[in-house]
C-alpha cells in the first residue's frame, strides 16, 4: 500500500483572479480521515473544489497517488474519487435506487455487482426503506443520505480503482444525531478499508470523534494541521474563530470536547 | 422544503417501464394502420395490404393502391419519423437543460429554420413553385436552423466551458432576433408569399413523397441511433454538471454532441414538415411521468410515443374536415396546449418541482 494518497505542496488556487487558497501543505495516507474546519468564508469549500478538480491549481503541486493531478483523466478520477457537494440541484423524479446507481456510472462492473453495492450503500446510509420512493419527494435529511449513498457507491469497492478518495462537503449538515453517527461510522469504515476521506465539518466534537487529522483554514490560509487533540486549543479558537470556548476531555474517550 | 415523505407511494419502475415500452411497440403499428386506412376515402385492411404489395412492386394498381402507395404511406412514414425525432430530441434537450419544461426550440433551431424558410420564399420570389422550390425552402430552413444553433452555442461559450443557462438566454435572444427579421421580411413580402410563409409555418405533412422520406429516413435514422448513446451521460447530468464531471462524464463534449444532433434532427424535421409545436415538449413530459427520467428507456419510449402522437394528429388533421385538411402543427398545438396546462397545474403530484 502506498504511504501518501494525496499530497499538496504550497498549493494555491485563484479561480477568479483573487487568491482563495494560499500555501496549502498536506499529506494524506490511505485510511486517514481529514476534517476541514474554519470560519465562514475561510475557503473550506474552495479547498474541497481544488481537491476534486473543480478549480485548477494556480501554483504549487498536487499529487494524487504520486501522479500530478493533471495526468489523471476525468474517467480515471471518477473511478477513484467521489464528491458530495453541499447542495444538490436534482429536480427530476428519479427513484432513490436510480440516484444511488448513478454512483456506479464510471465503473463498468455489470448490474449484479452494482446491485450488491446498491444494497450495501443503502444499508450504510439507512435508506433501504426509501429505495423505491421518488427523490423529489424526500425531506432534506433523506435527500442528503441518498446523495451520500450515491457517493459511497462510487468508491465502495477497493478493486474498482488503484486508490480511493472520498470528498464530502458538510455531510452531516441536514442530519439528525443518530444519522450523523451512522454516516460518520460508514465513512470511517470506508477509511478502514483503505480509502482516504476528506470532509468539511462545522461540528468540532464530530471532528474530534471521527477524524485523524484536522486542517483549520482562515482567509484561505492554513492555520493549523494536526490531530484534534493537538490543535483544538483555547488559543486556536480565540484566534481563528474569535470565540471563547472551554476545551475539556471527553468523559469516556480520550478526545477533546469543545464546549461553547 | 416540502416534506411529503410519509404519504408518497413507492414506485416499481422496471416492471412498469417494460409494460409501457411493450404497449408503445404495439401502439405504433396500430397508429400506422389507422393513418393508412383513414382519410377522404376510407380503406379496409385488404385495401391496405393490396396497396402495400403494389408499392413493393407486385399486384394490380387501382385507386386504393395508388392512395396507399403514393399518398398515405409516405405521409405516414414521414409523420412517424418526424414525430420520433421531435420527441426524442425533446427528451434530450430537457435532460441537457435539466429542465422538464425545456424544448428544442429553446436553442433557437425552430426560429432559425422559420427565418431560413421565409428567406428562401421571399428571395426566390416567383421562381418558387413545384418541386425545386420546395427543396429550396427546405434547404433554407435546415441551414437557418443549424446557423442559429451555432450562433447560440458560440454566445454561450466562455473560458470555463459552455453554460446551459447562458445558452438558454442566448436562445431566447436569437429567437427574438430571428422573429423580428422574419417580420421584416413579411412586411415587404407580397400577399402570395405571405400566405406561403404562414402556411409553411403551421407545419404539415402534405408534401410527403419518397425523396423526402428518404432524406427523413437518413437524417432521422442517424439521430435516433445517436441519441441513445448519450443516455448514461444525460442521466448523470440530471444531478448537475459538476456532479456529472465527478462521475467521469466529459460534460462539454456531451453538450456539444447533443446540441449538434438536436439541431440536425429538429432542423431536418422543420425543413420537411414545418414547425410542429409541442411534440418535443409534451411527449417527453408524459413519458417521464409514466416511466421516470432514466434516459436509457426514456429516449426510445419518447421516439415511439412521438411517432404515435404525430400519426394520430395527422390522421385527425386529414379527417376532421375532410376532404380539406388542417395543418398538423395546429392540431398538435390544439391537443398539446390544454394537456400541457393541466400537467403544469398537477406537476407536484408527479414529483416534479
PDB file of C-alpha atoms in Angstrom, chain A residues 49 52-54 74-75 77-79 81-83 85 87-95 98-99 102-106 131-134 136-143 147 150 154, chain B residues 1-6 8-13 94-95 98-100 232 234-236 238-240 243 245-251 288 291-295 348-353:
ATOM      1  CA  UNK A  49     -13.103  22.127  -5.016  1.00  0.00           C
ATOM      2  CA  UNK A  52     -11.789  17.353  -6.562  1.00  0.00           C
ATOM      3  CA  UNK A  53     -10.582  19.191  -9.652  1.00  0.00           C
ATOM      4  CA  UNK A  54     -13.441  21.688  -9.974  1.00  0.00           C
ATOM      5  CA  UNK A  74     -11.797  12.620 -15.963  1.00  0.00           C
ATOM      6  CA  UNK A  75     -12.773   8.961 -16.106  1.00  0.00           C
ATOM      7  CA  UNK A  77     -10.531  10.292 -11.400  1.00  0.00           C
ATOM      8  CA  UNK A  78     -14.194   9.365 -11.315  1.00  0.00           C
ATOM      9  CA  UNK A  79     -13.276   5.735 -10.676  1.00  0.00           C
ATOM     10  CA  UNK A  81     -12.727   9.704  -6.282  1.00  0.00           C
ATOM     11  CA  UNK A  82     -16.278  10.593  -5.272  1.00  0.00           C
ATOM     12  CA  UNK A  83     -17.532  14.050  -4.338  1.00  0.00           C
ATOM     13  CA  UNK A  85     -21.401  18.736  -2.932  1.00  0.00           C
ATOM     14  CA  UNK A  87     -26.243  21.147  -2.221  1.00  0.00           C
ATOM     15  CA  UNK A  88     -27.813  19.107  -4.953  1.00  0.00           C
ATOM     16  CA  UNK A  89     -29.876  20.581  -7.756  1.00  0.00           C
ATOM     17  CA  UNK A  90     -31.503  17.308  -8.778  1.00  0.00           C
ATOM     18  CA  UNK A  91     -35.163  18.005  -9.529  1.00  0.00           C
ATOM     19  CA  UNK A  92     -36.094  15.098 -11.763  1.00  0.00           C
ATOM     20  CA  UNK A  93     -38.204  12.360 -10.175  1.00  0.00           C
ATOM     21  CA  UNK A  94     -35.632   9.592 -10.014  1.00  0.00           C
ATOM     22  CA  UNK A  95     -36.288   6.847  -7.509  1.00  0.00           C
ATOM     23  CA  UNK A  98     -31.779   5.137  -9.525  1.00  0.00           C
ATOM     24  CA  UNK A  99     -29.960   8.020  -7.826  1.00  0.00           C
ATOM     25  CA  UNK A 102     -25.760   6.757 -10.786  1.00  0.00           C
ATOM     26  CA  UNK A 103     -22.747   6.481  -8.486  1.00  0.00           C
ATOM     27  CA  UNK A 104     -21.749   3.408 -10.478  1.00  0.00           C
ATOM     28  CA  UNK A 105     -21.649   5.376 -13.777  1.00  0.00           C
ATOM     29  CA  UNK A 106     -17.832   5.410 -14.144  1.00  0.00           C
ATOM     30  CA  UNK A 131     -35.316   2.668  -2.134  1.00  0.00           C
ATOM     31  CA  UNK A 132     -38.376   2.878  -4.355  1.00  0.00           C
ATOM     32  CA  UNK A 133     -39.519   6.329  -3.322  1.00  0.00           C
ATOM     33  CA  UNK A 134     -39.097   9.401  -5.518  1.00  0.00           C
ATOM     34  CA  UNK A 136     -38.007  14.746  -5.262  1.00  0.00           C
ATOM     35  CA  UNK A 137     -40.499  13.789  -2.558  1.00  0.00           C
ATOM     36  CA  UNK A 138     -37.947  13.201   0.199  1.00  0.00           C
ATOM     37  CA  UNK A 139     -37.098  15.521   3.091  1.00  0.00           C
ATOM     38  CA  UNK A 140     -33.784  17.372   3.232  1.00  0.00           C
ATOM     39  CA  UNK A 141     -32.103  14.873   5.546  1.00  0.00           C
ATOM     40  CA  UNK A 142     -33.338  11.929   3.499  1.00  0.00           C
ATOM     41  CA  UNK A 143     -32.027  13.514   0.294  1.00  0.00           C
ATOM     42  CA  UNK A 147     -26.671  11.531  -2.066  1.00  0.00           C
ATOM     43  CA  UNK A 150     -24.550   7.636  -4.217  1.00  0.00           C
ATOM     44  CA  UNK A 154     -18.868   5.274  -6.406  1.00  0.00           C
TER      45      UNK A 154
ATOM     46  CA  UNK B   1     -38.661  22.333   1.669  1.00  0.00           C
ATOM     47  CA  UNK B   2     -41.769  20.300   1.069  1.00  0.00           C
ATOM     48  CA  UNK B   3     -41.814  17.158   3.114  1.00  0.00           C
ATOM     49  CA  UNK B   4     -44.450  14.746   1.957  1.00  0.00           C
ATOM     50  CA  UNK B   5     -42.416  11.638   2.513  1.00  0.00           C
ATOM     51  CA  UNK B   6     -44.906   9.896   4.704  1.00  0.00           C
ATOM     52  CA  UNK B   8     -45.819   9.199  -1.194  1.00  0.00           C
ATOM     53  CA  UNK B   9     -46.165   5.711  -2.617  1.00  0.00           C
ATOM     54  CA  UNK B  10     -43.248   3.505  -3.605  1.00  0.00           C
ATOM     55  CA  UNK B  11     -42.545   3.190  -7.304  1.00  0.00           C
ATOM     56  CA  UNK B  12     -41.657  -0.049  -9.015  1.00  0.00           C
ATOM     57  CA  UNK B  13     -40.172   1.257 -12.177  1.00  0.00           C
ATOM     58  CA  UNK B  94     -34.887  18.590 -21.338  1.00  0.00           C
ATOM     59  CA  UNK B  95     -32.136  16.415 -19.879  1.00  0.00           C
ATOM     60  CA  UNK B  98     -32.071  19.859 -16.547  1.00  0.00           C
ATOM     61  CA  UNK B  99     -35.487  21.383 -17.054  1.00  0.00           C
ATOM     62  CA  UNK B 100     -38.576  19.283 -17.732  1.00  0.00           C
ATOM     63  CA  UNK B 232     -25.995   7.368 -19.447  1.00  0.00           C
ATOM     64  CA  UNK B 234     -27.703  12.528 -19.613  1.00  0.00           C
ATOM     65  CA  UNK B 235     -28.720  10.510 -16.560  1.00  0.00           C
ATOM     66  CA  UNK B 236     -25.633  11.712 -14.717  1.00  0.00           C
ATOM     67  CA  UNK B 238     -29.502  15.489 -14.260  1.00  0.00           C
ATOM     68  CA  UNK B 239     -27.561  15.564 -10.976  1.00  0.00           C
ATOM     69  CA  UNK B 240     -25.821  18.751 -12.070  1.00  0.00           C
ATOM     70  CA  UNK B 243     -21.635  16.117 -10.299  1.00  0.00           C
ATOM     71  CA  UNK B 245     -17.996  15.574 -14.228  1.00  0.00           C
ATOM     72  CA  UNK B 246     -17.215  13.857 -10.921  1.00  0.00           C
ATOM     73  CA  UNK B 247     -18.918  10.782 -12.330  1.00  0.00           C
ATOM     74  CA  UNK B 248     -16.474  10.759 -15.226  1.00  0.00           C
ATOM     75  CA  UNK B 249     -18.620  12.445 -17.868  1.00  0.00           C
ATOM     76  CA  UNK B 250     -16.861  14.795 -20.278  1.00  0.00           C
ATOM     77  CA  UNK B 251     -19.654  17.318 -19.931  1.00  0.00           C
ATOM     78  CA  UNK B 288     -41.365  10.677 -17.967  1.00  0.00           C
ATOM     79  CA  UNK B 291     -41.522   5.558 -16.625  1.00  0.00           C
ATOM     80  CA  UNK B 292     -39.327   8.122 -14.865  1.00  0.00           C
ATOM     81  CA  UNK B 293     -36.334  10.112 -16.102  1.00  0.00           C
ATOM     82  CA  UNK B 294     -33.905   7.264 -16.925  1.00  0.00           C
ATOM     83  CA  UNK B 295     -32.843   8.227 -20.451  1.00  0.00           C
ATOM     84  CA  UNK B 348     -46.376  18.334  -7.833  1.00  0.00           C
ATOM     85  CA  UNK B 349     -48.350  15.112  -7.767  1.00  0.00           C
ATOM     86  CA  UNK B 350     -45.779  13.519 -10.059  1.00  0.00           C
ATOM     87  CA  UNK B 351     -42.790  14.629  -8.000  1.00  0.00           C
ATOM     88  CA  UNK B 352     -41.825  17.406 -10.397  1.00  0.00           C
ATOM     89  CA  UNK B 353     -40.673  20.596  -8.769  1.00  0.00           C
TER      90      UNK B 353
END
